[in-house]
Short mmCIF file of N, CA and C in Angstrom, two decimals:
data_model
loop_
_atom_site.label_atom_id
_atom_site.label_comp_id
_atom_site.label_asym_id
_atom_site.label_seq_id
_atom_site.Cartn_x
_atom_site.Cartn_y
_atom_site.Cartn_z
N UNK J 254 173.78 248.07 169.71
CA UNK J 254 175.03 248.39 170.36
C UNK J 254 175.01 249.87 170.73
N UNK J 255 175.37 250.20 171.95
CA UNK J 255 175.37 251.58 172.41
C UNK J 255 176.52 252.38 171.81
N UNK J 256 176.41 253.68 171.92
CA UNK J 256 177.40 254.57 171.33
C UNK J 256 178.79 254.31 171.91
N UNK J 257 178.92 254.24 173.24
CA UNK J 257 180.24 254.03 173.83
C UNK J 257 180.77 252.64 173.53
N UNK J 258 179.89 251.67 173.44
CA UNK J 258 180.32 250.31 173.10
C UNK J 258 180.89 250.29 171.69
N UNK J 259 180.22 250.97 170.77
CA UNK J 259 180.71 251.07 169.39
C UNK J 259 182.07 251.75 169.36
N UNK J 260 182.20 252.83 170.10
CA UNK J 260 183.47 253.56 170.13
C UNK J 260 184.57 252.69 170.73
N UNK J 261 184.27 251.99 171.81
CA UNK J 261 185.26 251.12 172.46
C UNK J 261 185.67 249.98 171.54
N UNK J 262 184.73 249.45 170.79
CA UNK J 262 185.05 248.38 169.85
C UNK J 262 185.99 248.88 168.77
N UNK J 263 185.71 250.06 168.23
CA UNK J 263 186.55 250.64 167.16
C UNK J 263 187.97 250.89 167.68
N UNK J 264 188.09 251.53 168.83
CA UNK J 264 189.40 251.84 169.40
C UNK J 264 190.12 250.55 169.81
N UNK J 265 189.39 249.63 170.41
CA UNK J 265 190.00 248.37 170.83
C UNK J 265 190.55 247.56 169.67
N UNK J 266 189.84 247.58 168.55
CA UNK J 266 190.31 246.86 167.37
C UNK J 266 191.64 247.43 166.89
N UNK J 267 191.78 248.73 166.93
CA UNK J 267 193.01 249.38 166.47
C UNK J 267 194.16 249.15 167.45
N UNK J 268 193.87 249.28 168.74
CA UNK J 268 194.91 249.17 169.76
C UNK J 268 195.10 247.75 170.29
N UNK J 269 194.29 246.82 169.79
CA UNK J 269 194.35 245.42 170.24
C UNK J 269 194.09 245.32 171.74
N UNK J 270 193.03 246.00 172.17
CA UNK J 270 192.58 245.98 173.56
C UNK J 270 191.12 245.53 173.55
N UNK J 271 190.75 244.72 174.51
CA UNK J 271 189.35 244.30 174.61
C UNK J 271 188.46 245.52 174.89
N UNK J 272 187.34 245.64 174.19
CA UNK J 272 186.44 246.78 174.43
C UNK J 272 186.01 246.92 175.89
N UNK J 273 185.77 245.79 176.57
CA UNK J 273 185.38 245.87 177.98
C UNK J 273 186.48 246.49 178.84
N UNK J 274 187.72 246.23 178.50
CA UNK J 274 188.84 246.83 179.22
C UNK J 274 188.80 248.34 179.06
N UNK J 275 188.54 248.80 177.85
CA UNK J 275 188.45 250.24 177.60
C UNK J 275 187.29 250.83 178.38
N UNK J 276 186.13 250.19 178.32
CA UNK J 276 184.95 250.70 179.02
C UNK J 276 185.15 250.72 180.54
N UNK J 277 185.89 249.75 181.07
CA UNK J 277 186.10 249.67 182.51
C UNK J 277 187.19 250.61 183.01
N UNK J 278 188.22 250.85 182.18
CA UNK J 278 189.40 251.54 182.66
C UNK J 278 189.60 252.96 182.12
N UNK J 279 188.94 253.30 181.03
CA UNK J 279 189.12 254.62 180.42
C UNK J 279 188.01 255.55 180.85
N UNK J 280 188.30 256.84 180.86
CA UNK J 280 187.28 257.85 181.08
C UNK J 280 186.58 258.15 179.76
N UNK J 281 185.39 258.73 179.85
CA UNK J 281 184.62 259.06 178.66
C UNK J 281 185.37 260.03 177.74
N UNK J 282 185.96 261.13 178.27
CA UNK J 282 186.70 262.03 177.37
C UNK J 282 187.85 261.34 176.64
N UNK J 283 188.54 260.46 177.33
CA UNK J 283 189.65 259.73 176.73
C UNK J 283 189.16 258.85 175.58
N UNK J 284 188.04 258.18 175.77
CA UNK J 284 187.47 257.33 174.74
C UNK J 284 187.01 258.17 173.55
N UNK J 285 186.36 259.29 173.81
CA UNK J 285 185.86 260.15 172.73
C UNK J 285 187.01 260.68 171.88
N UNK J 286 188.07 261.14 172.52
CA UNK J 286 189.22 261.68 171.77
C UNK J 286 189.90 260.58 170.97
N UNK J 287 190.11 259.42 171.57
CA UNK J 287 190.75 258.32 170.85
C UNK J 287 189.89 257.89 169.67
N UNK J 288 188.60 257.74 169.89
CA UNK J 288 187.69 257.36 168.80
C UNK J 288 187.72 258.41 167.69
N UNK J 289 187.64 259.67 168.07
CA UNK J 289 187.66 260.74 167.07
C UNK J 289 188.92 260.74 166.25
N UNK J 290 190.05 260.56 166.90
CA UNK J 290 191.33 260.54 166.19
C UNK J 290 191.40 259.38 165.20
N UNK J 291 191.09 258.19 165.65
CA UNK J 291 191.18 257.02 164.76
C UNK J 291 190.12 257.06 163.67
N UNK J 292 188.93 257.52 164.01
CA UNK J 292 187.88 257.64 163.01
C UNK J 292 188.26 258.67 161.95
N UNK J 293 188.82 259.79 162.37
CA UNK J 293 189.26 260.81 161.42
C UNK J 293 190.37 260.30 160.52
N UNK J 294 191.27 259.49 161.05
CA UNK J 294 192.34 258.93 160.21
C UNK J 294 191.75 258.07 159.10
N UNK J 295 190.77 257.24 159.44
CA UNK J 295 190.12 256.40 158.44
C UNK J 295 189.38 257.24 157.41
N UNK J 296 188.63 258.21 157.89
CA UNK J 296 187.84 259.06 157.00
C UNK J 296 188.73 259.88 156.08
N UNK J 297 189.82 260.42 156.62
CA UNK J 297 190.72 261.24 155.80
C UNK J 297 191.42 260.39 154.75
N UNK J 298 191.75 259.16 155.10
CA UNK J 298 192.37 258.25 154.13
C UNK J 298 191.40 257.99 152.97
N UNK J 299 190.13 257.79 153.27
CA UNK J 299 189.12 257.61 152.22
C UNK J 299 188.99 258.86 151.36
N UNK J 300 189.02 260.02 152.01
CA UNK J 300 188.93 261.29 151.29
C UNK J 300 190.12 261.45 150.32
N UNK J 301 191.33 261.12 150.78
CA UNK J 301 192.51 261.24 149.92
C UNK J 301 192.45 260.27 148.74
N UNK J 302 191.92 259.08 148.97
CA UNK J 302 191.75 258.13 147.86
C UNK J 302 190.79 258.71 146.82
N UNK J 303 189.68 259.30 147.29
CA UNK J 303 188.73 259.93 146.36
C UNK J 303 189.39 261.08 145.61
N UNK J 304 190.16 261.89 146.34
CA UNK J 304 190.79 263.07 145.75
C UNK J 304 191.78 262.69 144.65
N UNK J 305 192.41 261.53 144.77
CA UNK J 305 193.41 261.09 143.80
C UNK J 305 192.81 260.34 142.61
N UNK J 306 191.50 260.18 142.59
CA UNK J 306 190.85 259.53 141.45
C UNK J 306 190.89 260.44 140.23
N UNK J 307 190.77 259.85 139.05
CA UNK J 307 190.68 260.67 137.85
C UNK J 307 189.33 261.39 137.85
N UNK J 308 189.22 262.41 137.04
CA UNK J 308 188.05 263.27 137.02
C UNK J 308 186.76 262.50 136.74
N UNK J 309 186.80 261.55 135.82
CA UNK J 309 185.59 260.79 135.48
C UNK J 309 185.10 259.98 136.69
N UNK J 310 186.02 259.33 137.37
CA UNK J 310 185.64 258.52 138.53
C UNK J 310 185.09 259.39 139.66
N UNK J 311 185.66 260.58 139.82
CA UNK J 311 185.19 261.48 140.88
C UNK J 311 183.72 261.85 140.69
N UNK J 312 183.32 262.00 139.43
CA UNK J 312 181.94 262.37 139.15
C UNK J 312 180.97 261.24 139.50
N UNK J 313 181.45 260.00 139.43
CA UNK J 313 180.61 258.84 139.70
C UNK J 313 180.49 258.53 141.19
N UNK J 314 181.45 258.98 141.96
CA UNK J 314 181.49 258.67 143.39
C UNK J 314 181.27 259.95 144.18
N UNK J 315 180.35 259.89 145.13
CA UNK J 315 180.06 261.06 145.96
C UNK J 315 181.30 261.44 146.78
N UNK J 316 181.58 262.73 146.84
CA UNK J 316 182.74 263.22 147.60
C UNK J 316 182.56 262.89 149.08
N UNK J 317 183.50 262.18 149.67
CA UNK J 317 183.40 261.87 151.10
C UNK J 317 183.84 263.07 151.94
N UNK J 318 183.41 263.09 153.16
CA UNK J 318 183.85 264.12 154.10
C UNK J 318 185.33 263.90 154.41
N UNK J 319 186.04 264.97 154.73
CA UNK J 319 187.46 264.85 155.08
C UNK J 319 187.63 264.37 156.52
N UNK J 320 186.66 264.68 157.38
CA UNK J 320 186.73 264.28 158.78
C UNK J 320 185.36 263.80 159.25
N UNK J 321 185.36 262.83 160.15
CA UNK J 321 184.08 262.35 160.67
C UNK J 321 183.76 262.96 162.03
N UNK J 322 184.78 263.36 162.76
CA UNK J 322 184.60 263.97 164.08
C UNK J 322 185.31 265.32 164.05
N UNK J 323 184.56 266.38 164.30
CA UNK J 323 185.13 267.72 164.25
C UNK J 323 185.54 268.13 165.66
N UNK J 324 186.83 268.38 165.84
CA UNK J 324 187.33 268.86 167.12
C UNK J 324 187.41 270.37 167.06
N UNK J 325 186.81 271.05 168.04
CA UNK J 325 186.81 272.50 168.10
C UNK J 325 187.59 272.97 169.32
N UNK J 326 188.35 274.06 169.15
CA UNK J 326 188.99 274.65 170.32
C UNK J 326 188.12 275.80 170.82
N UNK J 327 188.55 276.49 171.85
CA UNK J 327 187.74 277.55 172.45
C UNK J 327 187.41 278.67 171.46
N UNK J 328 188.38 279.03 170.60
CA UNK J 328 188.14 280.08 169.62
C UNK J 328 187.06 279.66 168.62
N UNK J 329 187.11 278.42 168.20
CA UNK J 329 186.09 277.91 167.28
C UNK J 329 184.71 277.95 167.91
N UNK J 330 184.63 277.61 169.19
CA UNK J 330 183.35 277.61 169.89
C UNK J 330 182.79 279.03 170.01
N UNK J 331 183.67 280.01 170.29
CA UNK J 331 183.22 281.39 170.38
C UNK J 331 182.67 281.88 169.04
N UNK J 332 183.33 281.48 167.94
CA UNK J 332 182.86 281.87 166.61
C UNK J 332 181.49 281.25 166.33
N UNK J 333 181.31 279.98 166.70
CA UNK J 333 180.03 279.29 166.50
C UNK J 333 178.92 279.99 167.29
N UNK J 334 179.20 280.38 168.52
CA UNK J 334 178.20 281.03 169.35
C UNK J 334 177.88 282.43 168.85
N UNK J 335 178.86 283.10 168.24
CA UNK J 335 178.66 284.45 167.74
C UNK J 335 177.81 284.50 166.48
N UNK J 336 177.73 283.42 165.76
CA UNK J 336 176.98 283.39 164.49
C UNK J 336 175.50 283.20 164.68
#
């Protein structure tokens, strides 16, 4: 499955839209932002569940990332380029 197909499937499942409809009617930036937003919501929810575990359980389970898609603004990009 291609990257955009995977993204369209994920977004379509959440919005109850057929993935082909998304691929045919949405622009690539729109799909990327929607996928990033919904993916981050899922990832952050998992992170919060891990964070609320007791100390013993936290040691047994690897700490998940707080976000799966990192959105950067222009200032963030300038900092990255400066480093």
